Amino acid sequence: MSQLAVASTPTVRQFFRRSAFWIGAAVFVLAASLVLVVVNGGGQSVDSGALSITNAGPGGSKALAEVLRQQGVSVSAATTLDEAVAAARDGSSAGTGTGTGTTLVVYDPNGYLPTDRQAELIGVSDRLVLIDPGVFELGDLAPGVGAAGSVDTSAPLTAGCSLPAAQRAETITAAGSTYRVTGAGQISSSGCFESYGDAYSVVRVTEAGHPVTVVGSTEVFDNEHIVDAGNAALALGVLGEGSRVVWYVASAADVTADGAPSLGQLTPDWVTPLILLLIAVFVAAAVWRGRRLGPVVVENLPVIVRGSETVDGRARLYARSGARSRALDALRVGTLSRLAGLLGLPRRASVDDIVAAVGEATGQKADGIAATLLRTVPSSEAQLVELSTRLIELENAVRLALGRPATPASPVSYTH
């Protein structure tokens, strides 16, 4: 009898014991990720953008903002055009839309600011400072100022103008872009820190009654180079003329979407909560049903098959398919093999040798023996049974001739 294997549902304790390694690995990964986030977050400022006043890295402008605050100047950051305009207008003393004592700094290195909205920055503050502006910004915010290429020298640039902030700085590092004054529409204009010909790193013009200062070098404001030459004096002089500075660095939030609505915009609000609920239900069902998945049950199966069962099964298959010749061939092969052994013939003996030896031992005619062992083809079930009986009788005749006990003549029935 085979042993029965007992399957049991694992308990919660067994489940956690088997999954201890994976649970520990997941906890380790989460802890390591948390440590990395804390370490990276503590080692850098909130914003790592270029010329951001919250960025203490080499490319930020936090040092300049802190010095301005120490000098009594209020400095606030804006990351969108709407924030910048609102912050600049908050300094208005009479509700006229012009911020008293407010300097608006605009820096758009990636071109996020839409060209059709740049004019909104005109007149919202007392002073406007453009850092490394592009052609479209110049056209809207400082008409009459054109781009003149990059600085072509590595030597410090000398002020060479009457602008007070430039005179206090005397020199600045040579880097960035240069501009030239075309004079179109300007009441007054001034170019400082000449690089070549009429190309200047700093240009100040007056637009709509307010001064607009164009600075082509970002090194004047970043933390890494502000201590070089007179960069700090120029930056503090340009930005410290008022009591308030709005520092606007354009971001991707300023980009106007003009394409087809996204899939998220087209999806109703209830879809996301429904998806989250379905995920939660799936996880709960997996945990609920997963607890009932125990170890594989091993069951011992019988491996002993009776020979008679094999013979009967094969006979039924032959009978069902009508393969009488194939069934008789199997019986003849077995009989020939046993006859060769009884007569002492080698295993490779031919049928003719076996027929001759059987005839010599039993005295029967060779034709009759050959017909039984080889030539006769059954055409019915009855003939198949008759031939099988003749094979048994022939084998018994040989056994009796050799003094061996005969096999009981009980042919197998090949019918259903």
mmCIF file of C-alpha atoms in Angstrom, residues 43-316:
data_model
loop_
_atom_site.group_PDB
_atom_site.id
_atom_site.type_symbol
_atom_site.label_atom_id
_atom_site.label_comp_id
_atom_site.label_asym_id
_atom_site.label_seq_id
_atom_site.Cartn_x
_atom_site.Cartn_y
_atom_site.Cartn_z
ATOM 1 C CA GLY A 43 24.047 67.834 1.401
ATOM 2 C CA GLN A 44 22.410 70.113 -1.148
ATOM 3 C CA SER A 45 19.867 72.890 -1.305
ATOM 4 C CA VAL A 46 16.193 72.515 -2.121
ATOM 5 C CA ASP A 47 16.738 73.786 -5.651
ATOM 6 C CA SER A 48 19.780 72.867 -7.740
ATOM 7 C CA GLY A 49 18.878 75.032 -10.751
ATOM 8 C CA ALA A 50 21.262 77.501 -12.359
ATOM 9 C CA LEU A 51 21.259 80.946 -10.701
ATOM 10 C CA SER A 52 18.604 79.850 -8.201
ATOM 11 C CA ILE A 53 18.720 81.852 -4.972
ATOM 12 C CA THR A 54 18.087 78.638 -3.004
ATOM 13 C CA ASN A 55 20.984 76.802 -4.664
ATOM 14 C CA ALA A 56 24.214 76.868 -2.666
ATOM 15 C CA GLY A 57 26.127 74.999 -5.364
ATOM 16 C CA PRO A 58 28.655 76.576 -7.728
ATOM 17 C CA GLY A 59 25.981 77.419 -10.304
ATOM 18 C CA GLY A 60 23.500 78.904 -7.837
ATOM 19 C CA SER A 61 23.068 82.452 -6.557
ATOM 20 C CA LYS A 62 22.323 81.862 -2.884
ATOM 21 C CA ALA A 63 25.426 83.765 -1.751
ATOM 22 C CA LEU A 64 24.339 86.926 -3.598
ATOM 23 C CA ALA A 65 20.813 86.682 -2.179
ATOM 24 C CA GLU A 66 22.105 86.316 1.380
ATOM 25 C CA VAL A 67 24.392 89.341 1.047
ATOM 26 C CA LEU A 68 21.514 91.426 -0.339
ATOM 27 C CA ARG A 69 19.360 90.422 2.639
ATOM 28 C CA GLN A 70 22.135 91.412 5.029
ATOM 29 C CA GLN A 71 22.116 94.828 3.377
ATOM 30 C CA GLY A 72 18.400 95.192 4.037
ATOM 31 C CA VAL A 73 17.112 94.218 0.606
ATOM 32 C CA SER A 74 14.155 91.818 0.539
ATOM 33 C CA VAL A 75 14.769 88.970 -1.944
ATOM 34 C CA SER A 76 12.012 86.566 -3.047
ATOM 35 C CA ALA A 77 12.002 83.819 -5.693
ATOM 36 C CA ALA A 78 9.474 83.221 -8.467
ATOM 37 C CA THR A 79 9.373 80.200 -10.760
ATOM 38 C CA THR A 80 6.479 81.184 -13.039
ATOM 39 C CA LEU A 81 5.566 84.322 -14.945
ATOM 40 C CA ASP A 82 2.371 84.804 -12.964
ATOM 41 C CA GLU A 83 4.255 84.559 -9.680
ATOM 42 C CA ALA A 84 6.844 87.064 -10.875
ATOM 43 C CA VAL A 85 4.270 89.615 -12.053
ATOM 44 C CA ALA A 86 2.202 89.251 -8.868
ATOM 45 C CA ALA A 87 5.262 89.546 -6.624
ATOM 46 C CA ALA A 88 6.511 92.643 -8.466
ATOM 47 C CA ARG A 89 3.094 94.356 -8.266
ATOM 48 C CA ASP A 90 2.767 93.580 -4.551
ATOM 49 C CA GLY A 91 5.346 96.316 -3.959
ATOM 50 C CA SER A 92 3.067 98.987 -5.438
ATOM 51 C CA SER A 93 2.408 101.830 -3.003
ATOM 52 C CA ALA A 94 -0.571 103.392 -4.784
ATOM 53 C CA GLY A 95 -2.126 100.503 -6.680
ATOM 54 C CA THR A 96 -0.888 101.864 -9.971
ATOM 55 C CA GLY A 97 0.702 98.569 -10.994
ATOM 56 C CA THR A 98 4.246 99.869 -10.592
ATOM 57 C CA GLY A 99 6.232 98.330 -7.724
ATOM 58 C CA THR A 100 7.908 101.069 -5.724
ATOM 59 C CA GLY A 101 11.554 100.208 -5.053
ATOM 60 C CA THR A 102 11.228 96.784 -6.723
ATOM 61 C CA THR A 103 13.843 95.245 -9.004
ATOM 62 C CA LEU A 104 12.680 92.335 -11.168
ATOM 63 C CA VAL A 105 15.431 89.911 -12.254
ATOM 64 C CA VAL A 106 14.600 87.691 -15.255
ATOM 65 C CA TYR A 107 16.668 84.632 -16.231
ATOM 66 C CA ASP A 108 15.379 82.157 -18.853
ATOM 67 C CA PRO A 109 18.273 79.908 -19.948
ATOM 68 C CA ASN A 110 16.031 77.229 -21.491
ATOM 69 C CA GLY A 111 13.627 79.477 -23.348
ATOM 70 C CA TYR A 112 10.577 78.448 -21.306
ATOM 71 C CA LEU A 113 9.016 81.920 -21.288
ATOM 72 C CA PRO A 114 6.470 82.174 -24.152
ATOM 73 C CA THR A 115 7.227 85.005 -26.548
ATOM 74 C CA ASP A 116 3.593 86.140 -26.541
ATOM 75 C CA ARG A 117 3.725 86.758 -22.768
ATOM 76 C CA GLN A 118 7.081 88.463 -22.392
ATOM 77 C CA ALA A 119 5.501 91.905 -22.674
ATOM 78 C CA GLU A 120 3.660 91.259 -19.375
ATOM 79 C CA LEU A 121 6.947 91.984 -17.573
ATOM 80 C CA ILE A 122 7.066 95.575 -18.838
ATOM 81 C CA GLY A 123 6.165 98.211 -16.250
ATOM 82 C CA VAL A 124 5.431 95.902 -13.317
ATOM 83 C CA SER A 125 8.568 96.960 -11.413
ATOM 84 C CA ASP A 126 10.802 100.004 -10.997
ATOM 85 C CA ARG A 127 13.801 98.281 -12.518
ATOM 86 C CA LEU A 128 14.220 95.306 -14.809
ATOM 87 C CA VAL A 129 17.422 93.219 -14.969
ATOM 88 C CA LEU A 130 17.808 90.695 -17.813
ATOM 89 C CA ILE A 131 20.491 88.036 -17.361
ATOM 90 C CA ASP A 132 21.895 86.640 -20.621
ATOM 91 C CA PRO A 133 18.642 87.266 -22.548
ATOM 92 C CA GLY A 134 17.887 85.852 -25.977
ATOM 93 C CA VAL A 135 16.946 87.693 -29.146
ATOM 94 C CA PHE A 136 13.184 87.505 -28.530
ATOM 95 C CA GLU A 137 13.503 88.766 -24.948
ATOM 96 C CA LEU A 138 15.553 91.727 -26.162
ATOM 97 C CA GLY A 139 12.988 92.557 -28.810
ATOM 98 C CA ASP A 140 10.104 92.699 -26.298
ATOM 99 C CA LEU A 141 11.774 93.920 -23.098
ATOM 100 C CA ALA A 142 14.730 95.967 -24.352
ATOM 101 C CA PRO A 143 14.099 97.152 -27.927
ATOM 102 C CA GLY A 144 17.084 98.921 -29.371
ATOM 103 C CA VAL A 145 19.523 96.425 -27.800
ATOM 104 C CA GLY A 146 20.892 93.746 -30.103
ATOM 105 C CA ALA A 147 22.999 90.634 -29.573
ATOM 106 C CA ALA A 148 26.664 91.042 -30.501
ATOM 107 C CA GLY A 149 28.064 87.550 -29.928
ATOM 108 C CA SER A 150 30.297 86.145 -27.221
ATOM 109 C CA VAL A 151 33.176 87.737 -25.350
ATOM 110 C CA ASP A 152 36.356 87.350 -27.421
ATOM 111 C CA THR A 153 38.953 87.845 -24.691
ATOM 112 C CA SER A 154 40.017 86.084 -21.496
ATOM 113 C CA ALA A 155 41.291 89.194 -19.762
ATOM 114 C CA PRO A 156 39.065 91.000 -17.230
ATOM 115 C CA LEU A 157 36.823 93.639 -18.786
ATOM 116 C CA THR A 158 37.061 97.260 -17.674
ATOM 117 C CA ALA A 159 33.942 99.312 -16.918
ATOM 118 C CA GLY A 160 34.618 102.322 -19.184
ATOM 119 C CA CYS A 161 31.200 103.914 -18.547
ATOM 120 C CA SER A 162 29.393 106.251 -16.152
ATOM 121 C CA LEU A 163 27.089 103.643 -14.590
ATOM 122 C CA PRO A 164 27.697 103.870 -10.802
ATOM 123 C CA ALA A 165 27.565 100.106 -10.220
ATOM 124 C CA ALA A 166 30.067 99.537 -13.046
ATOM 125 C CA GLN A 167 32.412 102.208 -11.759
ATOM 126 C CA ARG A 168 32.448 100.625 -8.303
ATOM 127 C CA ALA A 169 33.181 97.238 -9.821
ATOM 128 C CA GLU A 170 35.930 98.611 -12.110
ATOM 129 C CA THR A 171 36.459 95.142 -13.737
ATOM 130 C CA ILE A 172 34.546 91.878 -14.164
ATOM 131 C CA THR A 173 35.522 88.438 -15.488
ATOM 132 C CA ALA A 174 35.264 88.081 -19.250
ATOM 133 C CA ALA A 175 32.549 85.523 -20.050
ATOM 134 C CA GLY A 176 29.123 85.103 -21.591
ATOM 135 C CA SER A 177 27.393 87.200 -24.241
ATOM 136 C CA THR A 178 27.796 90.770 -25.418
ATOM 137 C CA TYR A 179 25.272 93.325 -26.703
ATOM 138 C CA ARG A 180 25.259 96.545 -28.648
ATOM 139 C CA VAL A 181 22.963 99.568 -28.439
ATOM 140 C CA THR A 182 21.185 100.405 -31.681
ATOM 141 C CA GLY A 183 19.545 103.535 -30.176
ATOM 142 C CA ALA A 184 16.079 102.777 -31.577
ATOM 143 C CA GLY A 185 13.443 104.124 -29.177
ATOM 144 C CA GLN A 186 15.884 104.814 -26.350
ATOM 145 C CA ILE A 187 15.658 107.937 -24.181
ATOM 146 C CA SER A 188 19.043 107.125 -22.695
ATOM 147 C CA SER A 189 21.458 104.233 -22.999
ATOM 148 C CA SER A 190 24.855 103.201 -21.714
ATOM 149 C CA GLY A 191 27.266 100.374 -22.559
ATOM 150 C CA CYS A 192 29.800 99.050 -20.049
ATOM 151 C CA PHE A 193 32.634 96.511 -20.062
ATOM 152 C CA GLU A 194 33.434 96.663 -23.728
ATOM 153 C CA SER A 195 34.801 93.493 -25.285
ATOM 154 C CA TYR A 196 35.435 94.632 -28.866
ATOM 155 C CA GLY A 197 34.166 97.442 -31.045
ATOM 156 C CA ASP A 198 30.753 98.405 -29.677
ATOM 157 C CA ALA A 199 30.047 95.014 -27.997
ATOM 158 C CA TYR A 200 29.406 95.358 -24.245
ATOM 159 C CA SER A 201 28.796 92.836 -21.451
ATOM 160 C CA VAL A 202 26.471 95.241 -19.602
ATOM 161 C CA VAL A 203 24.002 97.593 -21.285
ATOM 162 C CA ARG A 204 21.472 99.843 -19.562
ATOM 163 C CA VAL A 205 18.631 101.479 -21.443
ATOM 164 C CA THR A 206 15.447 103.268 -20.366
ATOM 165 C CA GLU A 207 12.099 101.823 -21.475
ATOM 166 C CA ALA A 208 8.693 103.265 -20.512
ATOM 167 C CA GLY A 209 10.387 105.443 -17.903
ATOM 168 C CA HIS A 210 12.077 102.486 -16.146
ATOM 169 C CA PRO A 211 15.726 101.407 -16.451
ATOM 170 C CA VAL A 212 16.398 98.011 -18.057
ATOM 171 C CA THR A 213 19.816 96.495 -17.389
ATOM 172 C CA VAL A 214 21.076 93.719 -19.667
ATOM 173 C CA VAL A 215 23.918 91.594 -18.234
ATOM 174 C CA GLY A 216 25.439 89.036 -20.573
ATOM 175 C CA SER A 217 27.666 87.196 -18.066
ATOM 176 C CA THR A 218 26.109 84.722 -15.614
ATOM 177 C CA GLU A 219 29.443 84.609 -13.735
ATOM 178 C CA VAL A 220 28.581 87.990 -12.233
ATOM 179 C CA PHE A 221 25.802 86.327 -10.199
ATOM 180 C CA ASP A 222 26.805 82.690 -9.552
ATOM 181 C CA ASN A 223 28.399 81.450 -6.334
ATOM 182 C CA GLU A 224 31.545 80.163 -7.999
ATOM 183 C CA HIS A 225 32.691 83.396 -9.697
ATOM 184 C CA ILE A 226 31.034 86.182 -7.727
ATOM 185 C CA VAL A 227 34.221 86.731 -5.698
ATOM 186 C CA ASP A 228 36.336 87.154 -8.859
ATOM 187 C CA ALA A 229 37.375 90.639 -9.998
ATOM 188 C CA GLY A 230 34.555 93.128 -9.369
ATOM 189 C CA ASN A 231 31.674 90.701 -10.029
ATOM 190 C CA ALA A 232 30.215 91.057 -6.523
ATOM 191 C CA ALA A 233 30.346 94.869 -6.639
ATOM 192 C CA LEU A 234 28.535 94.956 -9.996
ATOM 193 C CA ALA A 235 25.852 92.455 -8.892
ATOM 194 C CA LEU A 236 25.207 94.219 -5.579
ATOM 195 C CA GLY A 237 25.196 97.639 -7.260
ATOM 196 C CA VAL A 238 22.697 96.609 -9.984
ATOM 197 C CA LEU A 239 20.368 94.685 -7.655
ATOM 198 C CA GLY A 240 20.722 96.845 -4.538
ATOM 199 C CA GLU A 241 19.297 100.058 -5.985
ATOM 200 C CA GLY A 242 15.862 99.308 -4.524
ATOM 201 C CA SER A 243 14.544 97.828 -1.311
ATOM 202 C CA ARG A 244 13.082 94.710 -2.894
ATOM 203 C CA VAL A 245 14.227 92.105 -5.454
ATOM 204 C CA VAL A 246 12.001 89.572 -7.208
ATOM 205 C CA TRP A 247 14.221 86.827 -8.619
ATOM 206 C CA TYR A 248 12.424 85.090 -11.502
ATOM 207 C CA VAL A 249 13.955 81.986 -13.108
ATOM 208 C CA ALA A 250 11.596 80.657 -15.797
ATOM 209 C CA SER A 251 10.545 77.019 -15.480
ATOM 210 C CA ALA A 252 8.661 74.389 -17.471
ATOM 211 C CA ALA A 253 5.460 75.589 -15.784
ATOM 212 C CA ASP A 254 5.582 78.656 -18.055
ATOM 213 C CA VAL A 255 5.354 76.556 -21.211
ATOM 214 C CA THR A 256 1.949 76.897 -22.852
ATOM 215 C CA ALA A 257 0.398 73.568 -23.862
ATOM 216 C CA ASP A 258 -0.773 73.832 -27.469
ATOM 217 C CA GLY A 259 -1.114 70.153 -28.431
ATOM 218 C CA ALA A 260 -3.883 67.609 -28.013
ATOM 219 C CA PRO A 261 -5.042 66.923 -24.447
ATOM 220 C CA SER A 262 -3.200 64.127 -22.684
ATOM 221 C CA LEU A 263 -4.746 60.863 -21.579
ATOM 222 C CA GLY A 264 -4.748 62.076 -17.985
ATOM 223 C CA GLN A 265 -6.705 65.189 -18.948
ATOM 224 C CA LEU A 266 -9.296 63.127 -20.821
ATOM 225 C CA THR A 267 -9.710 60.586 -18.017
ATOM 226 C CA PRO A 268 -12.546 61.238 -15.534
ATOM 227 C CA ASP A 269 -11.558 61.971 -11.941
ATOM 228 C CA TRP A 270 -13.082 58.744 -10.608
ATOM 229 C CA VAL A 271 -10.855 56.479 -12.735
ATOM 230 C CA THR A 272 -7.693 56.855 -10.648
ATOM 231 C CA PRO A 273 -9.365 56.027 -7.298
ATOM 232 C CA LEU A 274 -11.066 53.046 -8.943
ATOM 233 C CA ILE A 275 -7.748 51.722 -10.274
ATOM 234 C CA LEU A 276 -6.148 52.118 -6.843
ATOM 235 C CA LEU A 277 -9.087 50.283 -5.246
ATOM 236 C CA LEU A 278 -8.781 47.418 -7.755
ATOM 237 C CA ILE A 279 -5.057 47.142 -7.052
ATOM 238 C CA ALA A 280 -5.741 47.014 -3.314
ATOM 239 C CA VAL A 281 -8.404 44.321 -3.828
ATOM 240 C CA PHE A 282 -6.026 42.286 -6.002
ATOM 241 C CA VAL A 283 -3.237 42.469 -3.413
ATOM 242 C CA ALA A 284 -5.649 41.527 -0.608
ATOM 243 C CA ALA A 285 -6.996 38.576 -2.611
ATOM 244 C CA ALA A 286 -3.481 37.413 -3.439
ATOM 245 C CA VAL A 287 -2.470 37.485 0.228
ATOM 246 C CA TRP A 288 -5.729 35.824 1.270
ATOM 247 C CA ARG A 289 -5.536 32.962 -1.218
ATOM 248 C CA GLY A 290 -1.755 32.775 -1.246
ATOM 249 C CA ARG A 291 -1.699 31.641 2.385
ATOM 250 C CA ARG A 292 -3.414 28.428 1.359
ATOM 251 C CA LEU A 293 -0.684 27.434 -1.079
ATOM 252 C CA GLY A 294 1.273 24.845 0.918
ATOM 253 C CA PRO A 295 4.153 22.564 -0.050
ATOM 254 C CA VAL A 296 3.859 20.152 -2.963
ATOM 255 C CA VAL A 297 2.130 16.913 -1.902
ATOM 256 C CA VAL A 298 4.165 13.814 -2.794
ATOM 257 C CA GLU A 299 2.080 10.669 -3.428
ATOM 258 C CA ASN A 300 3.607 7.234 -3.975
ATOM 259 C CA LEU A 301 2.159 5.608 -7.114
ATOM 260 C CA PRO A 302 2.155 1.841 -7.905
ATOM 261 C CA VAL A 303 5.046 0.808 -10.161
ATOM 262 C CA ILE A 304 4.400 -2.967 -10.465
ATOM 263 C CA VAL A 305 2.230 -4.057 -13.410
ATOM 264 C CA ARG A 306 1.242 -7.698 -13.936
ATOM 265 C CA GLY A 307 2.453 -9.313 -17.135
ATOM 266 C CA SER A 308 -1.004 -10.635 -17.891
ATOM 267 C CA GLU A 309 -2.394 -7.098 -17.728
ATOM 268 C CA THR A 310 0.139 -5.954 -20.276
ATOM 269 C CA VAL A 311 -0.642 -8.902 -22.598
ATOM 270 C CA ASP A 312 -4.389 -8.409 -22.275
ATOM 271 C CA GLY A 313 -4.122 -4.656 -22.834
ATOM 272 C CA ARG A 314 -1.956 -4.993 -25.910
ATOM 273 C CA ALA A 315 -4.247 -7.729 -27.260
ATOM 274 C CA ARG A 316 -7.261 -5.466 -26.883
#
